XYZ file of C-alpha atoms in Angstrom:
556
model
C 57.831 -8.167 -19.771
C 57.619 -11.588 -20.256
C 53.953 -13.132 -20.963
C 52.324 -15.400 -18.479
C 51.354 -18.532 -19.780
C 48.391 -20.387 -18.630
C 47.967 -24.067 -18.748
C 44.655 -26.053 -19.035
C 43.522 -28.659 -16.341
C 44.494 -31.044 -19.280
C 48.043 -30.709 -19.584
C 47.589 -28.297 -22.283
C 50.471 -28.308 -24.279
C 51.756 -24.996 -24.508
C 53.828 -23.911 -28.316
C 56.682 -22.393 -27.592
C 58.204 -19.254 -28.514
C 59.855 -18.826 -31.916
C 63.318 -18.308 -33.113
C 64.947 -14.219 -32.580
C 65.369 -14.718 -36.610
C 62.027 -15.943 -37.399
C 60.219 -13.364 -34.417
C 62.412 -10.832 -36.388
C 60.942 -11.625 -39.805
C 57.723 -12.959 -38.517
C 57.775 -15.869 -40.995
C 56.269 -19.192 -39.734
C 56.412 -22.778 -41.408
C 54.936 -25.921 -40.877
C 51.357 -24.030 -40.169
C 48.738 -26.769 -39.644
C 45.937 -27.237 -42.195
C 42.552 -25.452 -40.771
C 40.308 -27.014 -43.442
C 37.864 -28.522 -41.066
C 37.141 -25.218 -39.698
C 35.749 -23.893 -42.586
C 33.433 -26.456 -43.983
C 29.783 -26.768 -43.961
C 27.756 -28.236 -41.164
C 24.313 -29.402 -40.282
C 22.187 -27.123 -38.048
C 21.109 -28.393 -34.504
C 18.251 -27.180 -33.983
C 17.330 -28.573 -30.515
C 19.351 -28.005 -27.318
C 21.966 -30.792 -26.740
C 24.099 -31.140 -23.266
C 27.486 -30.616 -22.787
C 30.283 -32.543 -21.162
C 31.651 -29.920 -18.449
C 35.396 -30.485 -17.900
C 36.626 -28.408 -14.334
C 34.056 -25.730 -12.732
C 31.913 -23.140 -14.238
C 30.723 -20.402 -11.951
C 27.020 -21.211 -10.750
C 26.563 -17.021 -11.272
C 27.168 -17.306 -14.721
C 23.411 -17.680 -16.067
C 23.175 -16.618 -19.876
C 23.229 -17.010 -23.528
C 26.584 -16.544 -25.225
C 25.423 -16.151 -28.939
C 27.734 -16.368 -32.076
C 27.430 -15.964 -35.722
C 29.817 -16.782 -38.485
C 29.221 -18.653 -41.752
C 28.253 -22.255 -41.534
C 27.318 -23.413 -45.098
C 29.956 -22.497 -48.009
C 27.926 -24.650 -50.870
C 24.852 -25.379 -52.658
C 24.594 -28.248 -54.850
C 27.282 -27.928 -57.209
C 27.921 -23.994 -56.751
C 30.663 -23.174 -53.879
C 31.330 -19.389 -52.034
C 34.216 -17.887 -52.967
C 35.087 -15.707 -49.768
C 34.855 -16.554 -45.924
C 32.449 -13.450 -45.437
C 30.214 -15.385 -48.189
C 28.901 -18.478 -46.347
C 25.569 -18.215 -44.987
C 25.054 -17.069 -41.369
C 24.692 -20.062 -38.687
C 23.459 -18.521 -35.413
C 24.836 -20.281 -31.977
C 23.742 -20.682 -28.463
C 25.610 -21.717 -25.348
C 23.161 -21.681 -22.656
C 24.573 -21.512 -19.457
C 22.709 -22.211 -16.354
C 23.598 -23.131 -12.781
C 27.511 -24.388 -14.257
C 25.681 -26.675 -16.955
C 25.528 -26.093 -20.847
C 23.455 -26.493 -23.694
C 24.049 -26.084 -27.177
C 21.822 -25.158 -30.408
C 22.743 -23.595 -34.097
C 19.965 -22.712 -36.685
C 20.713 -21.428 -40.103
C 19.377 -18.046 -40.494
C 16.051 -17.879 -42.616
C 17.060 -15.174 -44.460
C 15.969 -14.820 -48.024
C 19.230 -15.575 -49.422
C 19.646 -18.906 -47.617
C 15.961 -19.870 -48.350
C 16.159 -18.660 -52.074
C 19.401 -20.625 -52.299
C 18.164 -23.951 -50.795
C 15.313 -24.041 -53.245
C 16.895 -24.115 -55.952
C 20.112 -25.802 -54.720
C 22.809 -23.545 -56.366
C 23.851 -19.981 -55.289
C 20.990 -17.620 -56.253
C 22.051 -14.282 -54.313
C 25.370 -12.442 -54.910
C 27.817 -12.183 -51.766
C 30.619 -10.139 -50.693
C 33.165 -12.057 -53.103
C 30.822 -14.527 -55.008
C 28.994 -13.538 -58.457
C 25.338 -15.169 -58.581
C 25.337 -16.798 -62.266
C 22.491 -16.031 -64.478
C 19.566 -18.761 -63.497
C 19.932 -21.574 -66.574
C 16.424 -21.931 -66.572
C 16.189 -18.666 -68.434
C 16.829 -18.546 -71.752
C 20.111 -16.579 -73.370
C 18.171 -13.203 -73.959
C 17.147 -13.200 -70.093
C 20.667 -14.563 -68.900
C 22.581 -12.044 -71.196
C 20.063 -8.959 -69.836
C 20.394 -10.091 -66.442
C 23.920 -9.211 -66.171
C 23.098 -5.224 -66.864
C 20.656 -5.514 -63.326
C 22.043 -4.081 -60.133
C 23.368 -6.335 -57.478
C 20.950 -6.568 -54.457
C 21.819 -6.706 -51.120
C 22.116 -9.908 -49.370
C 20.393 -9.924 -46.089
C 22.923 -12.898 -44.986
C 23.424 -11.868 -41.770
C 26.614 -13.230 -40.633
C 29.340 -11.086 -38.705
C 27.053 -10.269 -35.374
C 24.819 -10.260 -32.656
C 23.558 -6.665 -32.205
C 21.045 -4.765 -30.013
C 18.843 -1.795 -30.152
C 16.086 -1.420 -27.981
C 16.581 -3.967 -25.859
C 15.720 -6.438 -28.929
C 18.963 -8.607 -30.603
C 19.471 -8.474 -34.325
C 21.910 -10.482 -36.546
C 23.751 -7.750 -38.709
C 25.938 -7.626 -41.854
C 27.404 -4.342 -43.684
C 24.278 -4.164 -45.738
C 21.212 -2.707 -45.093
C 19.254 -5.609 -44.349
C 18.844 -7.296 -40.908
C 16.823 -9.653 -39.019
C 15.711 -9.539 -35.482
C 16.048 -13.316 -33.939
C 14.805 -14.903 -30.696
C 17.905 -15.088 -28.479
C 16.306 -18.126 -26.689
C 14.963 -19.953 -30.313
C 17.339 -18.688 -32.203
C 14.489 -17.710 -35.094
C 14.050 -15.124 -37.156
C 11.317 -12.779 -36.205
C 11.192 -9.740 -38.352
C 13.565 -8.507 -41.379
C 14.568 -5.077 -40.505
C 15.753 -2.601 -43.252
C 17.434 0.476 -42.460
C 16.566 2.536 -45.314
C 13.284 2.366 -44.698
C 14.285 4.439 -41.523
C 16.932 6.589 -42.812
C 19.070 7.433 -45.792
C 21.646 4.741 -45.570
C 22.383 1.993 -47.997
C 24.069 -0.248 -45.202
C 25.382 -0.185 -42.162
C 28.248 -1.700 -39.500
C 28.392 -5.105 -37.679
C 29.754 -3.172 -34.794
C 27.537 -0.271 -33.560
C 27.826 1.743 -30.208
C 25.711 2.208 -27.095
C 25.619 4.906 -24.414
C 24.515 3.904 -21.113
C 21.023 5.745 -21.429
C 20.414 2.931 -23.981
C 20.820 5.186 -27.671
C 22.522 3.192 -30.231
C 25.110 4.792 -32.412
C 26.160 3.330 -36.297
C 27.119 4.332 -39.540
C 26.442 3.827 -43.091
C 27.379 5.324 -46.519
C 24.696 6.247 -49.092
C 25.113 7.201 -52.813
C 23.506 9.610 -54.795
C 24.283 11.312 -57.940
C 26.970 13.633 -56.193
C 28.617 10.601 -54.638
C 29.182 9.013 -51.651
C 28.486 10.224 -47.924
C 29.650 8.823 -44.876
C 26.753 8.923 -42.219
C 26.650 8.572 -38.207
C 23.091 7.237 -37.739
C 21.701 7.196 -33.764
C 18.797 5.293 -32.449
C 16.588 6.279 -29.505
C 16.715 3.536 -26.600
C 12.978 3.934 -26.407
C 10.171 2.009 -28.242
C 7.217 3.186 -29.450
C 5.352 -0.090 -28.858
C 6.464 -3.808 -29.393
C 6.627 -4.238 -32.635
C 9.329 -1.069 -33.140
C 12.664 -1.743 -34.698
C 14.324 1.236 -35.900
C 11.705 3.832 -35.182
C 13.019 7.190 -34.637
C 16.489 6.585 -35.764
C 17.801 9.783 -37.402
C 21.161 10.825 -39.360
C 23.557 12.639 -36.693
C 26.219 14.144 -39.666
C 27.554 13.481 -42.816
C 30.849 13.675 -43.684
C 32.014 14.030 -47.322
C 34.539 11.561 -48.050
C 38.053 12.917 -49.766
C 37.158 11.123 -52.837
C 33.459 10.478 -53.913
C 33.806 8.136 -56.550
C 36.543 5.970 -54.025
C 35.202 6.138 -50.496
C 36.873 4.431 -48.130
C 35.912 0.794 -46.901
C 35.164 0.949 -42.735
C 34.246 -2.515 -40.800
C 33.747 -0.374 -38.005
C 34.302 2.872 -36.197
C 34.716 4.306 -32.288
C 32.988 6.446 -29.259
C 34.194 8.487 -26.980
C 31.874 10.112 -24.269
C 30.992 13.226 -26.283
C 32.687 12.035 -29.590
C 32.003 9.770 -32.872
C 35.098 8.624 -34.309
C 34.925 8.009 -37.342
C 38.715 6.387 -39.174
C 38.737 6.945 -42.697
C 41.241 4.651 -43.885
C 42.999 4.048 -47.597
C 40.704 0.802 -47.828
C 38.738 2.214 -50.950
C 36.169 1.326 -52.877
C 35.748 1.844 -56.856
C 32.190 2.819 -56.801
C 32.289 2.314 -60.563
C 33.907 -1.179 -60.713
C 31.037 -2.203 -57.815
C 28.146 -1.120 -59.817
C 29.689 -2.724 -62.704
C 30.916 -6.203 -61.248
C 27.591 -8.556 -62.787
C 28.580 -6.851 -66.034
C 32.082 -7.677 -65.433
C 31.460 -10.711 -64.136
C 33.057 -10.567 -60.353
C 32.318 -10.152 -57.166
C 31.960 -6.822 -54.826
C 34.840 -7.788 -53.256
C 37.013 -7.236 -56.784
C 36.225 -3.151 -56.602
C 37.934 -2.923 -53.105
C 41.808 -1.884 -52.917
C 44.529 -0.945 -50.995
C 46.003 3.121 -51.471
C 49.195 3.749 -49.293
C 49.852 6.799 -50.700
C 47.020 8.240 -48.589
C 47.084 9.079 -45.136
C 44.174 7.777 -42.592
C 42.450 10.372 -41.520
C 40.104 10.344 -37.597
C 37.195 12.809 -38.055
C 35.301 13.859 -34.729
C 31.789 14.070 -34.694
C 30.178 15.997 -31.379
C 27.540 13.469 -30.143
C 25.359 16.271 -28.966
C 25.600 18.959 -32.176
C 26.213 16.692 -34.795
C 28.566 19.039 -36.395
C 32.439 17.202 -37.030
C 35.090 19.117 -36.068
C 37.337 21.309 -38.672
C 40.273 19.892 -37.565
C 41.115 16.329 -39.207
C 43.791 14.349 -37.557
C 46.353 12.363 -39.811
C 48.725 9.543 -39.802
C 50.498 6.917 -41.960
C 48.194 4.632 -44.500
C 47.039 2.213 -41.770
C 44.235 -0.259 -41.777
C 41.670 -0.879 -39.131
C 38.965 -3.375 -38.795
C 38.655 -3.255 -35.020
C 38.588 -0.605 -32.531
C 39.452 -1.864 -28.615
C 38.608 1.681 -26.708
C 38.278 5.673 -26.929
C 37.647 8.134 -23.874
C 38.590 11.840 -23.290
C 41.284 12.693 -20.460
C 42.826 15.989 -20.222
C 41.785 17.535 -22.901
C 42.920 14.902 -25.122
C 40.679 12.230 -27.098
C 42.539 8.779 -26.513
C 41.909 6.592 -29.511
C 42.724 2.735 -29.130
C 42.392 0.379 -31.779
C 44.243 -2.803 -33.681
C 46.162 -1.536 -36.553
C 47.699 -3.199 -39.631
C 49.900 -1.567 -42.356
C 49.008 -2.581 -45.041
C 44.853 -3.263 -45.798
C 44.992 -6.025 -48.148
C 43.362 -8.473 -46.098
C 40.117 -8.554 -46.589
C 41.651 -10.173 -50.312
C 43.263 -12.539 -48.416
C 40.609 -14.904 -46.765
C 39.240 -16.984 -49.634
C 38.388 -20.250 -48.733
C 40.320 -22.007 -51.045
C 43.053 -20.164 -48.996
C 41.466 -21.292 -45.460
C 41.648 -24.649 -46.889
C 45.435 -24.678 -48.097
C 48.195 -26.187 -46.340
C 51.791 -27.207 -46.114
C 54.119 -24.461 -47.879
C 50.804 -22.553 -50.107
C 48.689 -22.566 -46.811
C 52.420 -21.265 -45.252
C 52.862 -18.544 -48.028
C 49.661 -17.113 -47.303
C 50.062 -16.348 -44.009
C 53.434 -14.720 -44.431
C 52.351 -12.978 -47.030
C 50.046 -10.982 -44.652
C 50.676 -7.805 -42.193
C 50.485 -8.771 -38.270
C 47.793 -6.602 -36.372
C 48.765 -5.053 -33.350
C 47.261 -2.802 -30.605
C 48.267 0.973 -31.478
C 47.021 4.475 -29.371
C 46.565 7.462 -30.790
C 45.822 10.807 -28.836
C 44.229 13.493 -30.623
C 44.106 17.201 -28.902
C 40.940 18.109 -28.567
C 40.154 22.341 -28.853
C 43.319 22.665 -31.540
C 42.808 26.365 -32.215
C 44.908 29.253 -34.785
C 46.662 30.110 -31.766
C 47.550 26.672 -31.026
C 51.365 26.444 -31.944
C 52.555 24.170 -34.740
C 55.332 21.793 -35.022
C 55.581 20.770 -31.652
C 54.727 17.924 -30.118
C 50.752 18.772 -28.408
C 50.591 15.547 -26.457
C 50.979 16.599 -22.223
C 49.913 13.047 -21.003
C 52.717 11.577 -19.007
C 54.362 8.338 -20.050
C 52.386 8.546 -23.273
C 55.338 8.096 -26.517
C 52.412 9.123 -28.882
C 52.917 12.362 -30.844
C 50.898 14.807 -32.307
C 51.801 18.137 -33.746
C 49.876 20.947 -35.641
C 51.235 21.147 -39.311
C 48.857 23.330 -41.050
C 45.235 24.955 -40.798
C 42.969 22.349 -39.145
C 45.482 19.720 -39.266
C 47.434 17.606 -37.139
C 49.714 15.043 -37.620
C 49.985 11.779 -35.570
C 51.981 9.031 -34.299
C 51.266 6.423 -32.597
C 52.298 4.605 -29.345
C 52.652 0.511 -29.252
C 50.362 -1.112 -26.445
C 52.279 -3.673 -26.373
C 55.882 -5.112 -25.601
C 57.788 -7.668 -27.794
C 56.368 -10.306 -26.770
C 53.373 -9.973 -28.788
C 55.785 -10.510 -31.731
C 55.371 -14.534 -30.644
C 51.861 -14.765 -30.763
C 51.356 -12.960 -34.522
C 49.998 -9.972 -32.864
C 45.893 -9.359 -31.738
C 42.398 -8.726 -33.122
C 39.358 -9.235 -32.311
C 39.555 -6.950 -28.990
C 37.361 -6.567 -26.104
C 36.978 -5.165 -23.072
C 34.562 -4.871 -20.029
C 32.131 -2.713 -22.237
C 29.552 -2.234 -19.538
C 32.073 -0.543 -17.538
C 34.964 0.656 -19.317
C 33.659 1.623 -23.083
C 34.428 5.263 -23.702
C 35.993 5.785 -20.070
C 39.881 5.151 -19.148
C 40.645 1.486 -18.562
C 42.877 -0.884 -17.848
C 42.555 -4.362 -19.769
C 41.710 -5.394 -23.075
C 41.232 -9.136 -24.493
C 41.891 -10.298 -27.709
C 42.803 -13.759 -29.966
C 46.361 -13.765 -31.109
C 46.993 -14.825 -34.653
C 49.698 -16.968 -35.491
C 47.917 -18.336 -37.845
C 44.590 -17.187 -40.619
C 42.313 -17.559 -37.666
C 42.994 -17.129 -33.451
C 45.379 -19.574 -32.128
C 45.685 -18.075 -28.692
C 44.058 -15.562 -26.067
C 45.671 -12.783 -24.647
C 44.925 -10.237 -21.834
C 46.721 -7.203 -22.064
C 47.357 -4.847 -19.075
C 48.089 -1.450 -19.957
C 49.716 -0.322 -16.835
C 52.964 -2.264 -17.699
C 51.831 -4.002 -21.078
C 52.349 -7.067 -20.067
C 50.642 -10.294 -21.302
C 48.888 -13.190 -20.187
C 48.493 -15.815 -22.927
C 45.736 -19.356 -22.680
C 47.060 -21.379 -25.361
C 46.739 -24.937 -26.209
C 48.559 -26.909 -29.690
C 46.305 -27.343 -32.335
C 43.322 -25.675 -31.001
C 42.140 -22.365 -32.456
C 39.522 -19.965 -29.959
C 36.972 -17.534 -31.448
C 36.912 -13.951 -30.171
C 36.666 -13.465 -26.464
C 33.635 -12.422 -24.681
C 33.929 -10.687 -21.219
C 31.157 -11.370 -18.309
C 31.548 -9.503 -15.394
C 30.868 -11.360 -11.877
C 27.712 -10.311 -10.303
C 29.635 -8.036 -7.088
C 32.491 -7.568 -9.176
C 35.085 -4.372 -8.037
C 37.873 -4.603 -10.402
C 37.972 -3.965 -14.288
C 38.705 -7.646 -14.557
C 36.789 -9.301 -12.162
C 34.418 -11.857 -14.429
C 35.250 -14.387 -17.084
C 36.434 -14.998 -20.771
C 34.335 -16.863 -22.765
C 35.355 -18.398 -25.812
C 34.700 -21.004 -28.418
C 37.453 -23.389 -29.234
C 38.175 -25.465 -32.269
C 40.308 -27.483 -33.618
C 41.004 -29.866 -37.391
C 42.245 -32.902 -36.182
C 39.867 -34.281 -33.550
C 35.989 -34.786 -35.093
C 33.591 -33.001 -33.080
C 36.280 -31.510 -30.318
C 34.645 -28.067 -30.184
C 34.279 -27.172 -26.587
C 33.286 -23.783 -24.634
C 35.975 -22.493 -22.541
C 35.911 -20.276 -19.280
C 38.566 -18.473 -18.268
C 39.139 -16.775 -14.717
C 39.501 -13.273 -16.781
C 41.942 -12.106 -13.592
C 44.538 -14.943 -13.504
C 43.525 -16.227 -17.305
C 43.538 -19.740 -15.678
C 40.872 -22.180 -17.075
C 38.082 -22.788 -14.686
C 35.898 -25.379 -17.169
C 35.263 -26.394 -20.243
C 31.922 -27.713 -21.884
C 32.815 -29.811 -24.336
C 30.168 -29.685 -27.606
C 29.668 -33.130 -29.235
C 28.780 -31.536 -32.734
C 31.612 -29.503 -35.047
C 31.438 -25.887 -35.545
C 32.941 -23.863 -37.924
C 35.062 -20.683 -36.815
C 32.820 -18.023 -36.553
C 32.942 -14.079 -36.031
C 31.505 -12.292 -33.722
C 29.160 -12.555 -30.665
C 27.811 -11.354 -27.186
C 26.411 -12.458 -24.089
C 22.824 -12.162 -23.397
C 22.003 -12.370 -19.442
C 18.844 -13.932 -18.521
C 17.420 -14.319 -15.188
């Protein structure tokens, strides 16, 4: 089915859809240069106004929070990777269809250590610390045989447990901020809690409140994969992570090479847990200051192994013998999971090929005309896949047939040996993704819909290195509806549902937009999340740069 476009107020203008030869081959040329959106920018630390553009809903009354990098220098020392830069928290306050703006750096050691000395004093995801030149060659020269320690540069997400908000990474460290101030309360570290040396961006919540994440750890035997769950309850105010306890384990298939994992899905009764042939040489991470590179050199690619879904019981703890299989596929983000029929229904945005995480240096961000054109071509296109796993696969369960009863479905999944099944997957989409270079950064009406049967999912589309459009997906026909405007490049979209709403989709789409060639053009846009048409638009007299992930935190 053909998408629906939506056009701005504005007279958005609209890019069209490419060639059959160049959908076919996916290639694109003439890409425009992104540079601004990755450069560093002063904090504002006091609310500003907005200009609003068209109608925002008077219900809407709330704090849409974002992180991403904002500073990708100090002094003469620059980052080398986009995950690198140091977290700048944002704040759209909206109240009574009006909008305010703030951004604060986060005070987190690494930023403050940084500033005071003006160069880069911490080690990041892809950027070596070099040995301080105020010690003398003995120290320097010893200093490269000390472990790395974690940065607590908090700066994929916003993230919640016990009703308090937390910036995150995928280390161990994070900090709890003010959602109205934006500061920094408290430094939070899980290993002080449990045994985990880090943990996701992206954790789960049930609706009694009890947080679900995971995290590896490493001991002398290894690596372990742990699913970690927090109690919704505090013990008094000053509780973080109180009570937080480690639901399984789950030995990866190579100790020494775990796999990499942004992230991970829930079902009702269910952890899902995707280990994927993103791996990580253990040895070559321990080693990088030796070596002289960054973390981000002891991560690869392996296609000759399969990706492998393990199912944790959320009550038990105990992961199910059976291991489900399919093709060496990537996954950074999951959209949905929920049980049906006695099948676990696994949605998520797949790539094949998981190189990258490789791929988003900045000096890449910041190419353009046929290098910044080669890099994007060079990459896999993410689209939305479904799996469905049979749940209670037993010794009488016959093999080499296809398991999956669920009408319509096109997904497979047969029994090939003892405790393992082989699957294929089902496209949630139609062609027409093809012309908008595919989706990530999903979302759905989580309050509602997360770990149930749904309808809709939301997403950027990437026809570029960062979102160039937004998408609404509707599974019951997989058709599209698309809010794109030329030259301007929205952040992941946020779903708010209407006070009275009835309908999955009933609510709004928030997202950030950017764009390179106007100076401060940054504005927050609101889409009717129904009919995808824009309502308004607060335009943000200060430039941002594109960020990663966020929420929206409801106030009175």
């Amino acid at each position: 089915m053909a998408p629906v476009k939506m056009d701005s107020p504005d007279d958005a203008v609209l890019s069209v859809g490419v060639g059959e030869e160049q959908r076919a081959s996916g290639v694109l040329k003439g890409l425009e240069c992104i540079a601004p959106l990755v450069r560093s920018v002063e904090e504002t630390l006091e609310p500003i106004p907005t200009a609003v553009q068209g109608t925002i809903p008077s219900w809407i009354h709330g704090n849409l929070l974002r992180n991403g990098p904002g500073k990708f220098e100090f002094g003469n020392t620059h980052y080398n990777h986009w995950f690198d830069g140091m977290a700048l928290l944002h704040q759209f306050k909206i109240q009574e269809g009006e909008v305010t703006y703030r951004s604060r750096f986060l005070q987190s050691d690494s930023y403050r250590k940084n500033s005071e000395k003006d160069r880069i004093m911490v080690s990041e995801f892809g950027t070596l610390a070099l040995p301080d030149p105020c010690q003398n060659f003995f120290q320097r020269f010893l200093s490269r045989f000390e472990m790395i320690k974690p940065t607590d540069n908090a700066s994929v997400s916003f993230v919640k447990y016990k009703g308090d908000y937390y910036v995150s990474t995928e280390t161990n460290l994070m900090h709890k901020v003010d959602p109205e101030t934006l500061a920094s309360i408290e430094k939070v570290d899980w290993s002080k809690f449990v045994a985990v040396n880090g943990a996701t961006a992206h954790p789960h919540c049930d609706p009694d409140g009890t947080v679900y994440n995971m995290g590896n750890s490493y001991g002398s035997k290894g690596a372990l994969y742990n699913i970690v769950r927090v109690p919704p309850e505090k013990e008094d105010s000053t509780d973080s992570l109180q009570g937080a306890t480690v639901l399984c384990s789950i030995m990866p298939a190579n100790k020494s090479h775990p796999s990499y994992y942004h992230s991970f899905a829930m079902s009702e009764n269910y952890v899902v847990f995707i280990e994927q042939p993103i791996k990580m040489d253990l040895l070559k991470i321990v080693t990088c200051k030796l070596r002289g590179k960054g973390l981000s050199e002891g991560i690869y690619w392996d296609p000759k192994q399969d990706t492998v879904f393990h199912l944790v019981d959320k009550k038990t703890g105990q992961a199910s013998s059976v291991r489900y299989h399919t093709k060496a596929i990537s996954t950074f983000h999951q959209i949905n999971a929920f049980e049906e029929d006695g099948f676990l229904v696994l949605d998520m945005c797949c790539s094949e090929d998981g190189q990258a995480i490789n791929n988003y240096l900045i000096q890449n961000l910041r190419k353009s005309g046929d290098a910044l054109d080669q890099v994007y071509n060079e990459m896999t296109r993410v689209f939305p896949r479904r799996f469905v796993l049979p749940l209670g696969v037993t010794s009488d369960t016959p093999s080499n047939q296809n398991l999956n009863t669920r009408p319509d479905s096109l997904a497979t999944c047969l029994k090939t040996g003892k405790d393992k099944v082989l699957c294929q997957h089902e496209d949630l989409h139609g062609d027409d993704l093809l012309d908008y270079g595919g989706l990530e950064f999903p979302q759905i009406n989580y309050g509602q819909n997360n770990t149930r049967p749904y309808r809709y999912f939301y997403g950027c589309g990437f026809r570029h290195l960062v979102g160039d459009s937004l998408l609404k997906m509707d599974l019951k026909d997989k058709s599209l509806k698309v809010w794109q405007q030329q030259g301007f490049y929205p952040s992941e979209p946020v779903f708010v549902p209407s006070p009275d709403a009835v309908d999955e989709d009933q609510g709004v789409i928030l997202s950030v937009v950017l764009t390179p060639s106007q100076d401060k053009g940054t504005f927050l846009l609101v889409l009717d999340a129904q009919t995808f048409e824009e309502l308004g638009r607060a335009n943000v007299p200060v430039n941002i740069p594109y960020g990663f992930h966020g929420t929206f935190n409801p106030t009175a």
